[in-house]
PDB file of C-alpha atoms in Angstrom:
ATOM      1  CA  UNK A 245      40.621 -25.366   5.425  1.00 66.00           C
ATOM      2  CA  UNK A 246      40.408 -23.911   1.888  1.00 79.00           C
ATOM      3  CA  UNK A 247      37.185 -22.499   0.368  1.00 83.00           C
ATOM      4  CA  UNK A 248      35.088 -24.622  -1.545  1.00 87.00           C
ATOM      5  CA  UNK A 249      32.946 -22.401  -3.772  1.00 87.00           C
ATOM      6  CA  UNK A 250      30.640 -25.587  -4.576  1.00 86.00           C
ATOM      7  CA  UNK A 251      29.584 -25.306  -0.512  1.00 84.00           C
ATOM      8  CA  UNK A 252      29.179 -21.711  -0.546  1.00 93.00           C
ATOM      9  CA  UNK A 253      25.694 -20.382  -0.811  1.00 92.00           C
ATOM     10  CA  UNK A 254      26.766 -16.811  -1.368  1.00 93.00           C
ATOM     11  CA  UNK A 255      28.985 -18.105  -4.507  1.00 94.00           C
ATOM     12  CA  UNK A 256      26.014 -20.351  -5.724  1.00 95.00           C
ATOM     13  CA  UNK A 257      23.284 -17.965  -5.478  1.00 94.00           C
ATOM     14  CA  UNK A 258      25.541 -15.350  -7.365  1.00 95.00           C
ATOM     15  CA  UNK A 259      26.114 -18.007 -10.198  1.00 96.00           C
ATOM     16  CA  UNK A 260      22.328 -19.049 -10.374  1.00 96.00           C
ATOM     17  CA  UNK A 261      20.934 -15.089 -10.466  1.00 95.00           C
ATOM     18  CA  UNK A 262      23.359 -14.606 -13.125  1.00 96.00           C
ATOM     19  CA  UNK A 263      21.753 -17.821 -14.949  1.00 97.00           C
ATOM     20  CA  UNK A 264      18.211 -16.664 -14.187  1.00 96.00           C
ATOM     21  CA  UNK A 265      19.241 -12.721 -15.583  1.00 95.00           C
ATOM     22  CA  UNK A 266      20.868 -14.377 -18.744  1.00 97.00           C
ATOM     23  CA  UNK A 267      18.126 -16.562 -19.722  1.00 97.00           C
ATOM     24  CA  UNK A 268      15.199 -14.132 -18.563  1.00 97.00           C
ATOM     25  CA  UNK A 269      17.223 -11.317 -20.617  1.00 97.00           C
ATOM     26  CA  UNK A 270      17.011 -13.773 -23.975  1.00 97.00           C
ATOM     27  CA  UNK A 271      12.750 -14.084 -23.339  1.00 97.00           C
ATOM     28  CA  UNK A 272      12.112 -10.392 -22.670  1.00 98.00           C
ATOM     29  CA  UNK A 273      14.790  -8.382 -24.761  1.00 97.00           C
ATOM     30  CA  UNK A 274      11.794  -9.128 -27.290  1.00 97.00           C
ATOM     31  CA  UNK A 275       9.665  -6.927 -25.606  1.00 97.00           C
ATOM     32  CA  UNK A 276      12.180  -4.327 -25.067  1.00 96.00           C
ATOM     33  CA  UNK A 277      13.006  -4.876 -21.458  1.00 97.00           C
ATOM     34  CA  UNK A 278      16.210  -5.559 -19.119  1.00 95.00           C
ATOM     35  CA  UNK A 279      15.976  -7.511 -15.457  1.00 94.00           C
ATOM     36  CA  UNK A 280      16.381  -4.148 -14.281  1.00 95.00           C
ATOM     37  CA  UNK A 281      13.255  -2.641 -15.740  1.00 97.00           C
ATOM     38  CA  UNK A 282      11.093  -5.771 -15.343  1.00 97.00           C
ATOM     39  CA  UNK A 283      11.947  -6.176 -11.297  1.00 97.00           C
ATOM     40  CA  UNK A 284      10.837  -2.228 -11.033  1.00 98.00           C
ATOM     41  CA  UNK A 285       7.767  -3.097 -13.050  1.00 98.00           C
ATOM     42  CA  UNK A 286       6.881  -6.622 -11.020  1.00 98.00           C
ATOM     43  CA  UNK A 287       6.433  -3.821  -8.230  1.00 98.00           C
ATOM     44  CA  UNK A 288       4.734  -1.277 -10.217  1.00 98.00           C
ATOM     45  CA  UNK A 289       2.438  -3.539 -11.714  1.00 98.00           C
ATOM     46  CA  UNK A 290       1.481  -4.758  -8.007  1.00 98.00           C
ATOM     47  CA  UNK A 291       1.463  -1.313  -6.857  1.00 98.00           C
ATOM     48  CA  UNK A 292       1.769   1.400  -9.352  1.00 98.00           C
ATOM     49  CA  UNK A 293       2.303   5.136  -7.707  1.00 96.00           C
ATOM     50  CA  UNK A 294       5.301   4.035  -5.970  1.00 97.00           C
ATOM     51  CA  UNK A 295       7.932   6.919  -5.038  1.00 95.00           C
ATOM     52  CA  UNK A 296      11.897   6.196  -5.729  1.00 94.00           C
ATOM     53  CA  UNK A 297      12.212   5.551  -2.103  1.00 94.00           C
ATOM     54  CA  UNK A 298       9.452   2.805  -1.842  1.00 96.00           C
ATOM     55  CA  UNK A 299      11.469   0.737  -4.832  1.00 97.00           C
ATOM     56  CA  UNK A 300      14.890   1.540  -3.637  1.00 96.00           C
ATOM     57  CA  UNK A 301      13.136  -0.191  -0.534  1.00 95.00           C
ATOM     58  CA  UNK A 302      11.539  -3.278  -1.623  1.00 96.00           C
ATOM     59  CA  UNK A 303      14.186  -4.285  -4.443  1.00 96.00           C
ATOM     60  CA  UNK A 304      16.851  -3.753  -2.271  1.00 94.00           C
ATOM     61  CA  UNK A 305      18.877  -1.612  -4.656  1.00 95.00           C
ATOM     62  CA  UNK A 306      21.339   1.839  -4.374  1.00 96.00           C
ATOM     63  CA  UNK A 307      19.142   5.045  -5.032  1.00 95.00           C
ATOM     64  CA  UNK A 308      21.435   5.821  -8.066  1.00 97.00           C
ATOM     65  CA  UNK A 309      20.731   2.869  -9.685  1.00 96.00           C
ATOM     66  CA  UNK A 310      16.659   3.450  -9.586  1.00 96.00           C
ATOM     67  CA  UNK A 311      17.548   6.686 -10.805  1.00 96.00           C
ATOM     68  CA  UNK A 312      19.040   5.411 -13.729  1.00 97.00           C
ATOM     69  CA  UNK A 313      16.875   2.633 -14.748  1.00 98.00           C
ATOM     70  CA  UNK A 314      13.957   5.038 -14.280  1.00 98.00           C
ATOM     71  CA  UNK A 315      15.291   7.203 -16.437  1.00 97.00           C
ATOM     72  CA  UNK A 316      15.507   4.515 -19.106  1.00 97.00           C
ATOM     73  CA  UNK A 317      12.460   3.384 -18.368  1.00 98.00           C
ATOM     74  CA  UNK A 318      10.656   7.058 -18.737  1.00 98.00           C
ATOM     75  CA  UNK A 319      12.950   7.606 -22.217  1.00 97.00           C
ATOM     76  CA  UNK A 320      11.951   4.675 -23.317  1.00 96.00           C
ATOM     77  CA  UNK A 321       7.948   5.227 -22.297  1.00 97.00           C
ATOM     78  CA  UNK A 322       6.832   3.013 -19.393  1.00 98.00           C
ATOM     79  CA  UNK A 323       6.631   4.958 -16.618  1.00 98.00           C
ATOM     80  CA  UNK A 324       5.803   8.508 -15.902  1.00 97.00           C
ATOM     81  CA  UNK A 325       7.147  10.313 -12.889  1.00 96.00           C
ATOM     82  CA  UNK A 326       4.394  12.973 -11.121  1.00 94.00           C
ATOM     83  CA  UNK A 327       4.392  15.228  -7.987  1.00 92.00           C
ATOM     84  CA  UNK A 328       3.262  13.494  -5.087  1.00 88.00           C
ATOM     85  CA  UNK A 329       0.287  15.717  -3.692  1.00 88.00           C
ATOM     86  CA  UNK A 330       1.638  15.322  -0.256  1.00 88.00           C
ATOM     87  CA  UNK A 331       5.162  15.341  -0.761  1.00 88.00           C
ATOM     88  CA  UNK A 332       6.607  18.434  -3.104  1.00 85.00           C
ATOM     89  CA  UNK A 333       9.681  16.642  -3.147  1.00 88.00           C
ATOM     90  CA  UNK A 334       8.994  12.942  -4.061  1.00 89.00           C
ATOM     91  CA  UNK A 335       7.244  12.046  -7.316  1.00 93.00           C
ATOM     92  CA  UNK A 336       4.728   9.122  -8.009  1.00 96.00           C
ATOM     93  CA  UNK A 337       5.851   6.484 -10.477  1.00 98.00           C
ATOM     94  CA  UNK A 338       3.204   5.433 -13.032  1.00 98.00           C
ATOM     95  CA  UNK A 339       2.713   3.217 -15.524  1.00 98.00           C
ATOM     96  CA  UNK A 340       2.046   4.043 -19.019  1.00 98.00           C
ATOM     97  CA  UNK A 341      -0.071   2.297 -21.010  1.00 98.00           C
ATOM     98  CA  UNK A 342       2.588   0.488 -22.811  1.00 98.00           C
ATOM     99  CA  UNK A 343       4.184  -1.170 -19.653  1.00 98.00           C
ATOM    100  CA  UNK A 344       0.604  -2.629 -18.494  1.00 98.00           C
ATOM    101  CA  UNK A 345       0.517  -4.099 -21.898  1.00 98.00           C
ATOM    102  CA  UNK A 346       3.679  -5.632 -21.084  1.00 98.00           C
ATOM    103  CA  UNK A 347       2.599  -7.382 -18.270  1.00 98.00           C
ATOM    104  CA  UNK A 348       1.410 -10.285 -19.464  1.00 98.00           C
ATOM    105  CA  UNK A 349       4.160 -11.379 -22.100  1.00 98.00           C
ATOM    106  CA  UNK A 350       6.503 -10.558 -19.511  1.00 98.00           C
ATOM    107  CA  UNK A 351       5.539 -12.610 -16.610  1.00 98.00           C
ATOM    108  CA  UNK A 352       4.857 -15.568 -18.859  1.00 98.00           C
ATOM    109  CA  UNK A 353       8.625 -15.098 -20.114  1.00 98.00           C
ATOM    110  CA  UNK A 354       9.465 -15.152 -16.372  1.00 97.00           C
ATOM    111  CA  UNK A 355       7.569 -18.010 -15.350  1.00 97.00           C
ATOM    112  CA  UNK A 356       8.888 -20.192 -18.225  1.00 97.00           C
ATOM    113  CA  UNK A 357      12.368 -18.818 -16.582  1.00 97.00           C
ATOM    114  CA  UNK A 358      11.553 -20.525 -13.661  1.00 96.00           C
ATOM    115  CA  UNK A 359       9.991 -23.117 -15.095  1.00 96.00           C
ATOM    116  CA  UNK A 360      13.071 -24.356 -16.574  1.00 96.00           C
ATOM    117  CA  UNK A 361      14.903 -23.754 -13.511  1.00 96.00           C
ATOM    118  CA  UNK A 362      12.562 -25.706 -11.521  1.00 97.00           C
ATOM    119  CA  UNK A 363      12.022 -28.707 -13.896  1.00 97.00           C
ATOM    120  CA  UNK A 364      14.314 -30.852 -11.972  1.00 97.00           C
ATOM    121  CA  UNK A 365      12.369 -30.108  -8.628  1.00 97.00           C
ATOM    122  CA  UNK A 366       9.767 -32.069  -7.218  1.00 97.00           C
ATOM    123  CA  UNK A 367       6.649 -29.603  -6.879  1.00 94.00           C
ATOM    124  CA  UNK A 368       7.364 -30.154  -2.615  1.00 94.00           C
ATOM    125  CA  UNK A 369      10.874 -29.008  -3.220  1.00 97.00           C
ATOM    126  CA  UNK A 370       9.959 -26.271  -5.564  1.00 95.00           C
ATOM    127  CA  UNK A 371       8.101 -24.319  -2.777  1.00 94.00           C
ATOM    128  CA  UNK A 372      10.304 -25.618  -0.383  1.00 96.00           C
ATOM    129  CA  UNK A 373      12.954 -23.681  -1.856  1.00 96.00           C
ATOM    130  CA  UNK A 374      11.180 -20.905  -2.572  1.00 94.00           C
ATOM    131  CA  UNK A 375      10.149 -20.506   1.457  1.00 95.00           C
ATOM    132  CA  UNK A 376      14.070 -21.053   2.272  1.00 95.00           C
ATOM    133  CA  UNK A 377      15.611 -18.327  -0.174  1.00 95.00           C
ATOM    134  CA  UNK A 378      13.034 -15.871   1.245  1.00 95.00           C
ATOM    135  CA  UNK A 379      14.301 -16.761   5.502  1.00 95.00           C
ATOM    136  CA  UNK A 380      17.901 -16.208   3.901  1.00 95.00           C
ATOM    137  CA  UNK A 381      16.684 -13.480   2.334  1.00 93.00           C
ATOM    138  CA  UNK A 382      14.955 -11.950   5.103  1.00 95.00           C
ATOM    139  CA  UNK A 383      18.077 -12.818   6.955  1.00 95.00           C
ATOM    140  CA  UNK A 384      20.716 -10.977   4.913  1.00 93.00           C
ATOM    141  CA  UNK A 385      18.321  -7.909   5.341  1.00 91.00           C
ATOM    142  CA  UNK A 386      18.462  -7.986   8.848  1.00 91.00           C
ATOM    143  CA  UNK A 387      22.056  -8.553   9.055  1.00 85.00           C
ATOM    144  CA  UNK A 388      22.977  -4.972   7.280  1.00 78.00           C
TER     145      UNK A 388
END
């Protein structure tokens, strides 16, 4: 039995991010932003005084590369990084004024994004997906 990367999920969700990054890159390159930074700021505009740790956490990425796109992201003015009153080692991520005014533009690039991706979904099968990436989501994570 040979591998058929048209029946693997792993091969097909690899091709579609890739898809989703390229065409989310074209709408918010624009407004000065990378997938990288915009994934960090989905969280920080839920939740803005995140530590390093708590995004490493929920996106699921290696500490380095946090380090790195924070870095960008303070050089380039949308975050700042503080001392965490209760932790003299971690510092609070905030957002500057300039990323919350980013919010909107950005998510409406991101929703077109999926919008297009979507189109040829029924709206049942839109959120139908949407519930069965999470369980494989939530399934890779426990797998580690």
């Amino acid at each position: 039995m040979s591998f058929d990367k048209d029946d693997s999920a792993g091969y097909l969700a690899n091709h579609m991010a890739r898809l989703f990054a390229a065409a989310l890159t074209r709408r918010i390159a624009p407004l000065g932003l990378m997938p990288g930074q915009f994934m960090v700021l989905l969280e920080l505009w839920r939740e803005d005084g995140l530590t390093q740790r708590d995004l490493v956490e929920r996106l699921d990425v290696e500490q380095a590369t946090i380090a790195n796109t924070l870095n960008r992201m303070e050089r380039d003015g949308l975050i700042l990084r503080e001392p965490d009153a209760a932790d003299r080692r971690a510092r609070r991520v905030r957002l500057t004024d300039r990323a919350r005014a980013l919010e909107a533009p950005a998510t409406e690039a991101a929703t077109e994004v999926n919008g297009i991706a979507l189109a040829r979904l029924a709206p049942e099968d839109r959120a139908r997906f949407a519930a069965l990436l999470q369980t494989v989501i939530a399934g890779l994570r426990e797998g580690r």
